[in-house]
Short mmCIF file of N, CA and C in Angstrom, two decimals:
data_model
loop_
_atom_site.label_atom_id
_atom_site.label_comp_id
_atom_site.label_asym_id
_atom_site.label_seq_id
_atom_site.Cartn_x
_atom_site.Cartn_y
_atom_site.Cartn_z
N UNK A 128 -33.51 94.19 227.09
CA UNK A 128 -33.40 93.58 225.78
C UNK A 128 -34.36 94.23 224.79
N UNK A 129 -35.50 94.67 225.04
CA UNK A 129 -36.47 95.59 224.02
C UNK A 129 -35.60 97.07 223.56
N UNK A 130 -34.64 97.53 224.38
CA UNK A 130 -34.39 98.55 223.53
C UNK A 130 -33.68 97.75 222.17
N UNK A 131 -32.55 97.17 222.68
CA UNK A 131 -32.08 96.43 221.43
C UNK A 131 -33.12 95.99 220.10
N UNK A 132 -34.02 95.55 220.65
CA UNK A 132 -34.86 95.45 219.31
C UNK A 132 -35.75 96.32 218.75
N UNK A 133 -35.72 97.40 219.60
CA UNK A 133 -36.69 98.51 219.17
C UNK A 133 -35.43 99.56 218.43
N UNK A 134 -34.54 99.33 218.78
CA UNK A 134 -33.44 100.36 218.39
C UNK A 134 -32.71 99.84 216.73
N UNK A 135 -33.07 98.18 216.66
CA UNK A 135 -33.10 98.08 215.49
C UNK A 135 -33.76 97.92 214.55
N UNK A 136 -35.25 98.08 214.92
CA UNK A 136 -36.32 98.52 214.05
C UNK A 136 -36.55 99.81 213.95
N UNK A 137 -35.71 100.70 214.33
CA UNK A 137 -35.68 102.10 213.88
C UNK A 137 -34.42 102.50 212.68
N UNK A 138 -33.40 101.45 213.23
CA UNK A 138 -32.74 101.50 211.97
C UNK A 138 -33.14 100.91 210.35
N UNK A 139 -34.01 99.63 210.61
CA UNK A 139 -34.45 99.21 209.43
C UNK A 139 -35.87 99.99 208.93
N UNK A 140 -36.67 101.10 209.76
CA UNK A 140 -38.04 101.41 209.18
C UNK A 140 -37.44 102.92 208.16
N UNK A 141 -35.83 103.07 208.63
CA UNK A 141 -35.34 104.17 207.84
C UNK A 141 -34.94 103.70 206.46
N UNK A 142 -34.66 102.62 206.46
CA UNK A 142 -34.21 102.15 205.13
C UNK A 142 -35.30 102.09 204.11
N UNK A 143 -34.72 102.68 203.00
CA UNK A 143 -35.80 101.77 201.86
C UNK A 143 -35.76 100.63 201.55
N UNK A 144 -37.43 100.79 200.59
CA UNK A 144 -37.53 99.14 200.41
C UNK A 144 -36.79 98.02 199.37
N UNK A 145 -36.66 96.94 200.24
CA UNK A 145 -35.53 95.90 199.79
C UNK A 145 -34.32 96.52 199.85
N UNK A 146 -33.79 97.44 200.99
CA UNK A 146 -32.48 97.33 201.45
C UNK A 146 -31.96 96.22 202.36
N UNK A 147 -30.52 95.75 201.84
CA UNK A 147 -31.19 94.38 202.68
C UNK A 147 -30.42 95.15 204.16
N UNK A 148 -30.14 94.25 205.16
CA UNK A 148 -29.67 94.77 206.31
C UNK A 148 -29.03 93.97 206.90
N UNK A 149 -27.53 94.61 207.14
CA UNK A 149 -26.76 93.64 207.68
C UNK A 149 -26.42 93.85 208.83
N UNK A 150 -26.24 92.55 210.06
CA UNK A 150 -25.98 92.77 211.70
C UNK A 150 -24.77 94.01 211.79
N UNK A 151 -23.70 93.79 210.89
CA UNK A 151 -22.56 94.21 211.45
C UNK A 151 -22.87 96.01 211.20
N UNK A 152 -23.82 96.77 210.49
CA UNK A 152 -24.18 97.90 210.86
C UNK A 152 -24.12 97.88 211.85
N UNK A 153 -24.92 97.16 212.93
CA UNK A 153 -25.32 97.55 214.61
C UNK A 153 -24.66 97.12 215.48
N UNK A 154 -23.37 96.60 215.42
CA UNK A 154 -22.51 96.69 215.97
C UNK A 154 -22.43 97.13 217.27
N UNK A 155 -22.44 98.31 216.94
CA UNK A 155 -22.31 99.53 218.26
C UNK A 155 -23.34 99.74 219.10
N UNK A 156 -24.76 98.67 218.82
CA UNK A 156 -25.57 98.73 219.92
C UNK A 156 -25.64 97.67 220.83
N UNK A 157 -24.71 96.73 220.87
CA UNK A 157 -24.72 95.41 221.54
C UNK A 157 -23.22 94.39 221.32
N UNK A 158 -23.44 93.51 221.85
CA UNK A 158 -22.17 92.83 221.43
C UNK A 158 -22.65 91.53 220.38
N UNK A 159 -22.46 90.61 219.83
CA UNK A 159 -22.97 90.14 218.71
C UNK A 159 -23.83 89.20 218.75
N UNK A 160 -23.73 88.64 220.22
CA UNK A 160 -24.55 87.20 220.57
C UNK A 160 -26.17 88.02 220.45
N UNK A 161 -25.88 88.96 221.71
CA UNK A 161 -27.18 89.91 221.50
C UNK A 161 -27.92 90.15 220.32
N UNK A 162 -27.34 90.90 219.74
CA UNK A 162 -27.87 90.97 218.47
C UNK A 162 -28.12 90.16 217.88
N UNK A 163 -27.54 89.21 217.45
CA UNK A 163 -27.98 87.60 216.86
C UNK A 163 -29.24 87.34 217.33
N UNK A 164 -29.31 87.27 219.06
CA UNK A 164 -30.75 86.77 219.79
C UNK A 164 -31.81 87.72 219.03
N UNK A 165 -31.62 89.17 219.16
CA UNK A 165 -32.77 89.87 219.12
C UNK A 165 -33.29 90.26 217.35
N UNK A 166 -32.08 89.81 216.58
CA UNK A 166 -32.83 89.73 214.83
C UNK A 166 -33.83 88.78 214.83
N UNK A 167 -32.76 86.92 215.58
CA UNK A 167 -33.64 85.89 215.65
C UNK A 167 -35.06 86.41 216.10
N UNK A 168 -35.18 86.84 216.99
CA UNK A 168 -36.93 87.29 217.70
C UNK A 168 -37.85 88.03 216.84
N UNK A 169 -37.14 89.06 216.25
CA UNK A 169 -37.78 89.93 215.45
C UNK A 169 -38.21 89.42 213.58
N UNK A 170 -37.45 88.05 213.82
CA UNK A 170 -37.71 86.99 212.30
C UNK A 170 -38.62 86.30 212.71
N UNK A 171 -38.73 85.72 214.28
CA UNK A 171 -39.77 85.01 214.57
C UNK A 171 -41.13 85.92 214.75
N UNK A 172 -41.42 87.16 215.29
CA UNK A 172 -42.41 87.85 215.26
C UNK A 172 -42.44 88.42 213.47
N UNK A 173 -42.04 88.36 212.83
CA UNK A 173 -42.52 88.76 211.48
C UNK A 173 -42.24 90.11 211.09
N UNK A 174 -41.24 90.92 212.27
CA UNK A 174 -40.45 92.12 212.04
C UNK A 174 -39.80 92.67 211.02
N UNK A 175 -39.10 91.28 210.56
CA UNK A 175 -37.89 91.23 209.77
C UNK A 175 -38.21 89.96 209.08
N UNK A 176 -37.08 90.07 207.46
CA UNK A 176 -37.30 88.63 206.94
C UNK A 176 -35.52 88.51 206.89
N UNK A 177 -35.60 86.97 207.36
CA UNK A 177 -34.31 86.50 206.89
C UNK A 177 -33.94 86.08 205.31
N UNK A 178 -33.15 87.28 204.76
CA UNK A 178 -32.82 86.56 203.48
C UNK A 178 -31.85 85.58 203.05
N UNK A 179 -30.57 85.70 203.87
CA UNK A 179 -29.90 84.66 203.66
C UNK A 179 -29.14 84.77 205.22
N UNK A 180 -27.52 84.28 205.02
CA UNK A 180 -26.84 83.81 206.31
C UNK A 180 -26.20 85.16 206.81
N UNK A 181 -26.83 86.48 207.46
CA UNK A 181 -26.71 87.56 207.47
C UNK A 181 -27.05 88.74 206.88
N UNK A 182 -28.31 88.28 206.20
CA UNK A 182 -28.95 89.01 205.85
C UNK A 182 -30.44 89.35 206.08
N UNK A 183 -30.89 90.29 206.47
CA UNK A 183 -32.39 90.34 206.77
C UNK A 183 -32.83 91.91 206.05
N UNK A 184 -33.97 91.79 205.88
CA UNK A 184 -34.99 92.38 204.86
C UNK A 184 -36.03 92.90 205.80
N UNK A 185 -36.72 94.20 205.52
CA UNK A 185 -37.99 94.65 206.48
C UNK A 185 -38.89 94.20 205.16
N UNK A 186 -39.95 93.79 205.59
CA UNK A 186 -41.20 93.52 205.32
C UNK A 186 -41.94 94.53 204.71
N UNK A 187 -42.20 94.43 203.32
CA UNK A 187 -43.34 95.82 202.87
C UNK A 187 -44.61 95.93 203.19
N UNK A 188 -45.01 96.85 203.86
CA UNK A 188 -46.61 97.05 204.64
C UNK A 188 -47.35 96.98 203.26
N UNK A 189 -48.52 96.32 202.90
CA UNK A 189 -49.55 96.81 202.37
C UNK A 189 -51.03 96.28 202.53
N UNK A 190 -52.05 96.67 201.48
CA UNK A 190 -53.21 96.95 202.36
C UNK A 190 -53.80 95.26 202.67
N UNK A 191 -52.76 94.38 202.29
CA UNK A 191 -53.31 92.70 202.17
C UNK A 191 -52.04 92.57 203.46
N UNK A 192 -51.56 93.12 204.34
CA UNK A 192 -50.54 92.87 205.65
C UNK A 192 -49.32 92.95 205.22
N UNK A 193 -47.87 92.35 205.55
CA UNK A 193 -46.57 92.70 205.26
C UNK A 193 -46.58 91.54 204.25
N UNK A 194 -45.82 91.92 203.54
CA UNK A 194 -45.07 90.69 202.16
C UNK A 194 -43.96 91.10 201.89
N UNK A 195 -42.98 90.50 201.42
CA UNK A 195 -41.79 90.47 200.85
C UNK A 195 -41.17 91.56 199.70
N UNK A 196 -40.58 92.63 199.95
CA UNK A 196 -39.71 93.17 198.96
C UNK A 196 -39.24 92.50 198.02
N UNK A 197 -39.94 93.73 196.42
CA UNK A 197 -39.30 93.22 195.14
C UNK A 197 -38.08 92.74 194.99
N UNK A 198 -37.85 91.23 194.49
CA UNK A 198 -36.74 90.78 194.36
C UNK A 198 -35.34 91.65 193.50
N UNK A 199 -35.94 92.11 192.22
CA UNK A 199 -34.98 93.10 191.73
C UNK A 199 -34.24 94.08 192.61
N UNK A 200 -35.30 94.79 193.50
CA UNK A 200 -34.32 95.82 194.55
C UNK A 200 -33.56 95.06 195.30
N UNK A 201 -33.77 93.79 195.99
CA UNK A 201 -32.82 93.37 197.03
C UNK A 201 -31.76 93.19 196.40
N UNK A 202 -31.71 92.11 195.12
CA UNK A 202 -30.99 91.72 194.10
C UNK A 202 -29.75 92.88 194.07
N UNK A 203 -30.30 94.25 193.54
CA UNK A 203 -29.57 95.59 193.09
C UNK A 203 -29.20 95.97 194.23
N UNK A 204 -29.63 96.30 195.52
CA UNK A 204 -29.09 96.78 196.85
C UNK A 204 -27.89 95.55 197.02
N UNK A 205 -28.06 94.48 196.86
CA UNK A 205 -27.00 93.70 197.34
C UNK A 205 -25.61 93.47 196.68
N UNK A 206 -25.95 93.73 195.77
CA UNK A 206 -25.13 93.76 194.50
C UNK A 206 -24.00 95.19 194.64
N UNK A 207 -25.13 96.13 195.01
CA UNK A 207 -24.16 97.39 195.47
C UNK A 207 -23.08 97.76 196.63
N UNK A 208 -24.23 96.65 197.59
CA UNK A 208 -22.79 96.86 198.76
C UNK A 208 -22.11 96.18 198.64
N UNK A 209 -21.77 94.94 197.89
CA UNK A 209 -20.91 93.75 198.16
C UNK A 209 -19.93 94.22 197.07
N UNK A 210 -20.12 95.49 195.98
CA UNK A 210 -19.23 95.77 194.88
C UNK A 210 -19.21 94.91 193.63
N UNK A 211 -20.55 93.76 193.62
CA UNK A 211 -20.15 92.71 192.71
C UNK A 211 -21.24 93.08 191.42
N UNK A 212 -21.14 92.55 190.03
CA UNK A 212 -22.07 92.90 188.95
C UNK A 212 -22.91 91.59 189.47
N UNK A 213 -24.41 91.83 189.05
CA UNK A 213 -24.82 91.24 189.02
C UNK A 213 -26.01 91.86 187.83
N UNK A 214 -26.70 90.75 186.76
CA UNK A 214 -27.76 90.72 186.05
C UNK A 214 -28.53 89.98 185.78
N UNK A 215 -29.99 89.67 185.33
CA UNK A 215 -30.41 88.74 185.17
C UNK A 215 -29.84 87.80 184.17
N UNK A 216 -30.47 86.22 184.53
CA UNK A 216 -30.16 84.80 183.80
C UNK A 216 -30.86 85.43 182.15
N UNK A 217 -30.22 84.61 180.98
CA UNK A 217 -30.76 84.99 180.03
C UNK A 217 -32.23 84.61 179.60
N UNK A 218 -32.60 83.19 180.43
CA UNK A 218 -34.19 83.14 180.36
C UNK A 218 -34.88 84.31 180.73
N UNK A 219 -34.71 84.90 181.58
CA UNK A 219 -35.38 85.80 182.24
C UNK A 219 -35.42 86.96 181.49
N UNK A 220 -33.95 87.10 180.85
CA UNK A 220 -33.36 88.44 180.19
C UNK A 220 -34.83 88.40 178.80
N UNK A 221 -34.70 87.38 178.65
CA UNK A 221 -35.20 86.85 177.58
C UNK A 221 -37.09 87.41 177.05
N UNK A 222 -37.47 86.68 178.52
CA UNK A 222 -38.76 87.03 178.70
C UNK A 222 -39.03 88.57 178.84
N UNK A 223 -38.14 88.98 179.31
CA UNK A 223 -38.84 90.62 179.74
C UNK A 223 -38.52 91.29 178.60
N UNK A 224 -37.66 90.75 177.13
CA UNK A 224 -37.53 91.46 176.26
C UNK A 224 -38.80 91.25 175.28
N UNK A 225 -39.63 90.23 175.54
CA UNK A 225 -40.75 89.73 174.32
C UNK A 225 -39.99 88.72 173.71
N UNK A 226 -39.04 88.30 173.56
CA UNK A 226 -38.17 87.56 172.99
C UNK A 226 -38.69 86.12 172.59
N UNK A 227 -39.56 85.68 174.19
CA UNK A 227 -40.29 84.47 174.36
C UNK A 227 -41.46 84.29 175.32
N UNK A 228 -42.30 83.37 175.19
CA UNK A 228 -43.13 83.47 176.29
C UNK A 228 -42.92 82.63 177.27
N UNK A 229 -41.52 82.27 177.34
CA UNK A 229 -41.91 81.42 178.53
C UNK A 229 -41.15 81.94 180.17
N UNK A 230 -41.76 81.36 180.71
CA UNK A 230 -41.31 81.88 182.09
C UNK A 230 -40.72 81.22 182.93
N UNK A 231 -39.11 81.55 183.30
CA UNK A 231 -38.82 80.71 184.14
C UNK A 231 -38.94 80.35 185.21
N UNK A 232 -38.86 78.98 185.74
CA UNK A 232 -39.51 78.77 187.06
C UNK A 232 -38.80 79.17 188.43
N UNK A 233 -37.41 79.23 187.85
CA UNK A 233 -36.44 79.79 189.04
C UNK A 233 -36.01 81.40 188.47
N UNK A 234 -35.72 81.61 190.07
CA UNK A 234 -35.50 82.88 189.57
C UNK A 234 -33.68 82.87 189.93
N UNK A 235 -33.15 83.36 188.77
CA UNK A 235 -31.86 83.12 188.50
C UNK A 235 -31.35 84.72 188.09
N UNK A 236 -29.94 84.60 189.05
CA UNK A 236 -28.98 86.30 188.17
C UNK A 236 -27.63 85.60 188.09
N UNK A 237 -27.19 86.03 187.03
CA UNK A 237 -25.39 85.66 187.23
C UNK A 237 -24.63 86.92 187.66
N UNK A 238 -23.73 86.46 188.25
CA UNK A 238 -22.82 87.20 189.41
C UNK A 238 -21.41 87.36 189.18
N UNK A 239 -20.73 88.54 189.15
CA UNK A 239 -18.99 88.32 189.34
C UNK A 239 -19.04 87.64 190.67
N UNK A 240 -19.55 87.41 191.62
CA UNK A 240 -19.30 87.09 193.01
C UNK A 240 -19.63 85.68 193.35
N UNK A 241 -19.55 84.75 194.15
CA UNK A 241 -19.30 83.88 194.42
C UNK A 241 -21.32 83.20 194.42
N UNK A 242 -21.34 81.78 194.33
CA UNK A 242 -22.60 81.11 193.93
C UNK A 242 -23.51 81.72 194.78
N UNK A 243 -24.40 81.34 195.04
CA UNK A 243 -24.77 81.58 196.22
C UNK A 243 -26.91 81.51 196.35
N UNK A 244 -27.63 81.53 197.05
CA UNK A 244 -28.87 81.48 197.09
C UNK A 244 -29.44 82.12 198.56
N UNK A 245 -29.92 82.90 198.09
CA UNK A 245 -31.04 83.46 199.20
C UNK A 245 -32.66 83.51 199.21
N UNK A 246 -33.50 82.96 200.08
CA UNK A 246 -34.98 82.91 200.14
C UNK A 246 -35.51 84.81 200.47
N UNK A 247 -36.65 85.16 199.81
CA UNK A 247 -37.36 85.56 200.05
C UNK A 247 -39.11 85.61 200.34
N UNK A 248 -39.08 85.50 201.65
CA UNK A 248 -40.37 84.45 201.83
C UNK A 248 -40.09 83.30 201.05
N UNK A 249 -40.89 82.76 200.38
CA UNK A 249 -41.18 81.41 199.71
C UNK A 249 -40.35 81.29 198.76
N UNK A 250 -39.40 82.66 198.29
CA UNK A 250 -38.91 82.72 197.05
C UNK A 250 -37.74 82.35 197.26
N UNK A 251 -37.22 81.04 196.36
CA UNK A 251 -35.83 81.15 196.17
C UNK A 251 -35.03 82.03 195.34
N UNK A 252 -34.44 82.51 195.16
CA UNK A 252 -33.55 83.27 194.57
C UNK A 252 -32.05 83.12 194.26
N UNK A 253 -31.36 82.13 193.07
CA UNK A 253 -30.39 81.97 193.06
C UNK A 253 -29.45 83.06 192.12
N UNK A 254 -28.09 82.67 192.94
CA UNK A 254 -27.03 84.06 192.08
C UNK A 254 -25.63 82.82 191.74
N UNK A 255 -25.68 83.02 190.15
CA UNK A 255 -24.37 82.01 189.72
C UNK A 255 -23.53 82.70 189.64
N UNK A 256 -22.29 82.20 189.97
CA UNK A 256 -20.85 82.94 189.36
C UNK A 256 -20.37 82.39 187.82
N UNK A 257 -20.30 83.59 187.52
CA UNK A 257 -20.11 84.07 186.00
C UNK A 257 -18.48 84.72 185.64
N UNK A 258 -17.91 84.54 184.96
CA UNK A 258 -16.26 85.38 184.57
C UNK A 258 -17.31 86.50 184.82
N UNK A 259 -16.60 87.50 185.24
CA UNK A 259 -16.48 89.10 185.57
C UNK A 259 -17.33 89.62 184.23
N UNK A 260 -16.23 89.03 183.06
CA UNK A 260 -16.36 89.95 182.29
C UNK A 260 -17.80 89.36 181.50
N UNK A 261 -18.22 88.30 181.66
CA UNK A 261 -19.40 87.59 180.85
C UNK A 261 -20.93 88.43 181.80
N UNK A 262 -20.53 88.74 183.23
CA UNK A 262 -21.68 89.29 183.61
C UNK A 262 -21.97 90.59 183.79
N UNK A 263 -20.69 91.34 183.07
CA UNK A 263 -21.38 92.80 183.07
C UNK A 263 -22.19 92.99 182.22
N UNK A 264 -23.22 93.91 181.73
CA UNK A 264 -24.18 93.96 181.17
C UNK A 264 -23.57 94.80 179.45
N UNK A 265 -22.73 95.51 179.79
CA UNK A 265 -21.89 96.31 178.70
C UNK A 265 -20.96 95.52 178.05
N UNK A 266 -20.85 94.19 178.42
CA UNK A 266 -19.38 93.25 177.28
C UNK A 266 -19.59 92.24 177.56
N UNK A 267 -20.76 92.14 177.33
CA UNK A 267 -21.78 90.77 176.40
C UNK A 267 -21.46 91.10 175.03
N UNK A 268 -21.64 92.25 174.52
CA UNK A 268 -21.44 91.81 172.96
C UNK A 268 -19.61 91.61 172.71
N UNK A 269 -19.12 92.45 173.42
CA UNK A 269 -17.60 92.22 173.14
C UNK A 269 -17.12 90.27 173.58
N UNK A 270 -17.73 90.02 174.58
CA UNK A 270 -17.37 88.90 175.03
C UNK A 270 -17.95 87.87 173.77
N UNK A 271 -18.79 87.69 173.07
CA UNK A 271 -19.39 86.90 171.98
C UNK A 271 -18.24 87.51 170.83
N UNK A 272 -18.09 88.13 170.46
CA UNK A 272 -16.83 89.25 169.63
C UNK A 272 -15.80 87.99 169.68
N UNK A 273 -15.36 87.90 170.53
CA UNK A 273 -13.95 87.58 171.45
C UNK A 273 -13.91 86.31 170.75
N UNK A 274 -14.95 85.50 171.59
CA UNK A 274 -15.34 84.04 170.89
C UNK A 274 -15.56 83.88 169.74
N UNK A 275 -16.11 84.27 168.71
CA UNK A 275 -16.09 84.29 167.27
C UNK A 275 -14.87 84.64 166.42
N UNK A 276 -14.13 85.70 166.92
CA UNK A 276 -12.66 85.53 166.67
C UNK A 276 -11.76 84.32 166.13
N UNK A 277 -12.11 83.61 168.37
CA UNK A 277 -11.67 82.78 168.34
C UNK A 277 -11.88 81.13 167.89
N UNK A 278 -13.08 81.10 167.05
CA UNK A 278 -13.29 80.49 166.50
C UNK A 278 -12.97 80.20 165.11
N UNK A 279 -12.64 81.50 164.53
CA UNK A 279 -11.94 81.69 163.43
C UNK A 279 -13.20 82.33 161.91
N UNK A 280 -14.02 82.47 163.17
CA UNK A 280 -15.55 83.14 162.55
C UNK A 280 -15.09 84.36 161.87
N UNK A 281 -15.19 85.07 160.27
CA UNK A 281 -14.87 86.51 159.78
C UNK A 281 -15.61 87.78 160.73
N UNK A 282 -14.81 88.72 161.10
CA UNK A 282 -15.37 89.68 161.70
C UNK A 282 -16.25 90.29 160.65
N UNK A 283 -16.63 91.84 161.35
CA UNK A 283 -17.09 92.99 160.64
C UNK A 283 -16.20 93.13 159.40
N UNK A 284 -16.36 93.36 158.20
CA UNK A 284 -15.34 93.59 157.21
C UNK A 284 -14.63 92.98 156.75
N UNK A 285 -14.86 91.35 157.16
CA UNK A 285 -13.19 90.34 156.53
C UNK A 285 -14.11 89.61 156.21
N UNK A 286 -14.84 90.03 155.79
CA UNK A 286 -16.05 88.56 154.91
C UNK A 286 -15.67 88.41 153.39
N UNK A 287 -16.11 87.50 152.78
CA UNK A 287 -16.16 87.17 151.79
C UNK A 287 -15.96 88.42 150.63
N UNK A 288 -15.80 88.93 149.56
CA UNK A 288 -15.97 89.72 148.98
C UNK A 288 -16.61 89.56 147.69
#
């Protein structure tokens, strides 16, 4: 049973940080119960972090012991394999522009993809589902466009004269 877990801590010390890591990569080194047992072990020794219901995270070494990968990279790695947009909540959007000072207490992204919440360490991390088109980052302004239209708001050029 140690190769199994040594064989998948060679697959996760190759990854970069906050890739998240999913069982069904390793597949081909066990059959699934196995593997299930030997992530479980390697979450209980502090190997690995569980981020959500199939997902686990390696631990970033530094000079204060292992801690948790930046939420943004897991966020963006996850986002990439699953094919879905994801960006930050507009509080958040908000704060990192100077916009405001306040800080939100959750950490929030909206998602084309389905609701959902994953812990990192202590951190919750929630992902809302958003229309497709409200959470890409490029047709936000078209999507406000759309609505003002349809409100019967004057565009660019049909204003008053």
């Amino acid at each position: 049973m140690e190769r199994l877990t040594e064989a998948i801590l060679e697959k996760t010390n190759v990854l970069p940080e906050g890739m998240p890591f999913l069982p069904r990569c390793c597949c081909i080194l066990g059959n699934r119960a196995a593997l299930d047992q030997a992530l479980s072990r390697l979450v209980r020794r502090g190997k690995l972090l569980r981020a959500g219901r199939g997902v686990y995270v390696s631990p970033v070494a530094s000079r204060f012991g292992a801690e948790r990968p930046a939420v943004e990279k897991v966020v963006e790695e996850l986002s990439r394999q699953r094919g879905e947009t994801v960006v930050p909540s507009g509080a958040s959007s908000a704060n990192a522009l100077g916009l405001t000072t306040q800080v939100p207490t959750r950490t929030v992204y909206s998602t084309s993809g389905k609701s959902r919440k994953f812990t990192l360490g202590k951190q919750v991390v929630h992902l809302q589902h958003v229309p497709a088109l409200a959470a890409h980052p490029c047709q936000r302004s078209r999507w406000g466009d759309h609505s003002r239209s349809r409100m019967g708001w004057p565009g660019e050029g049909q204003g008053r004269r």
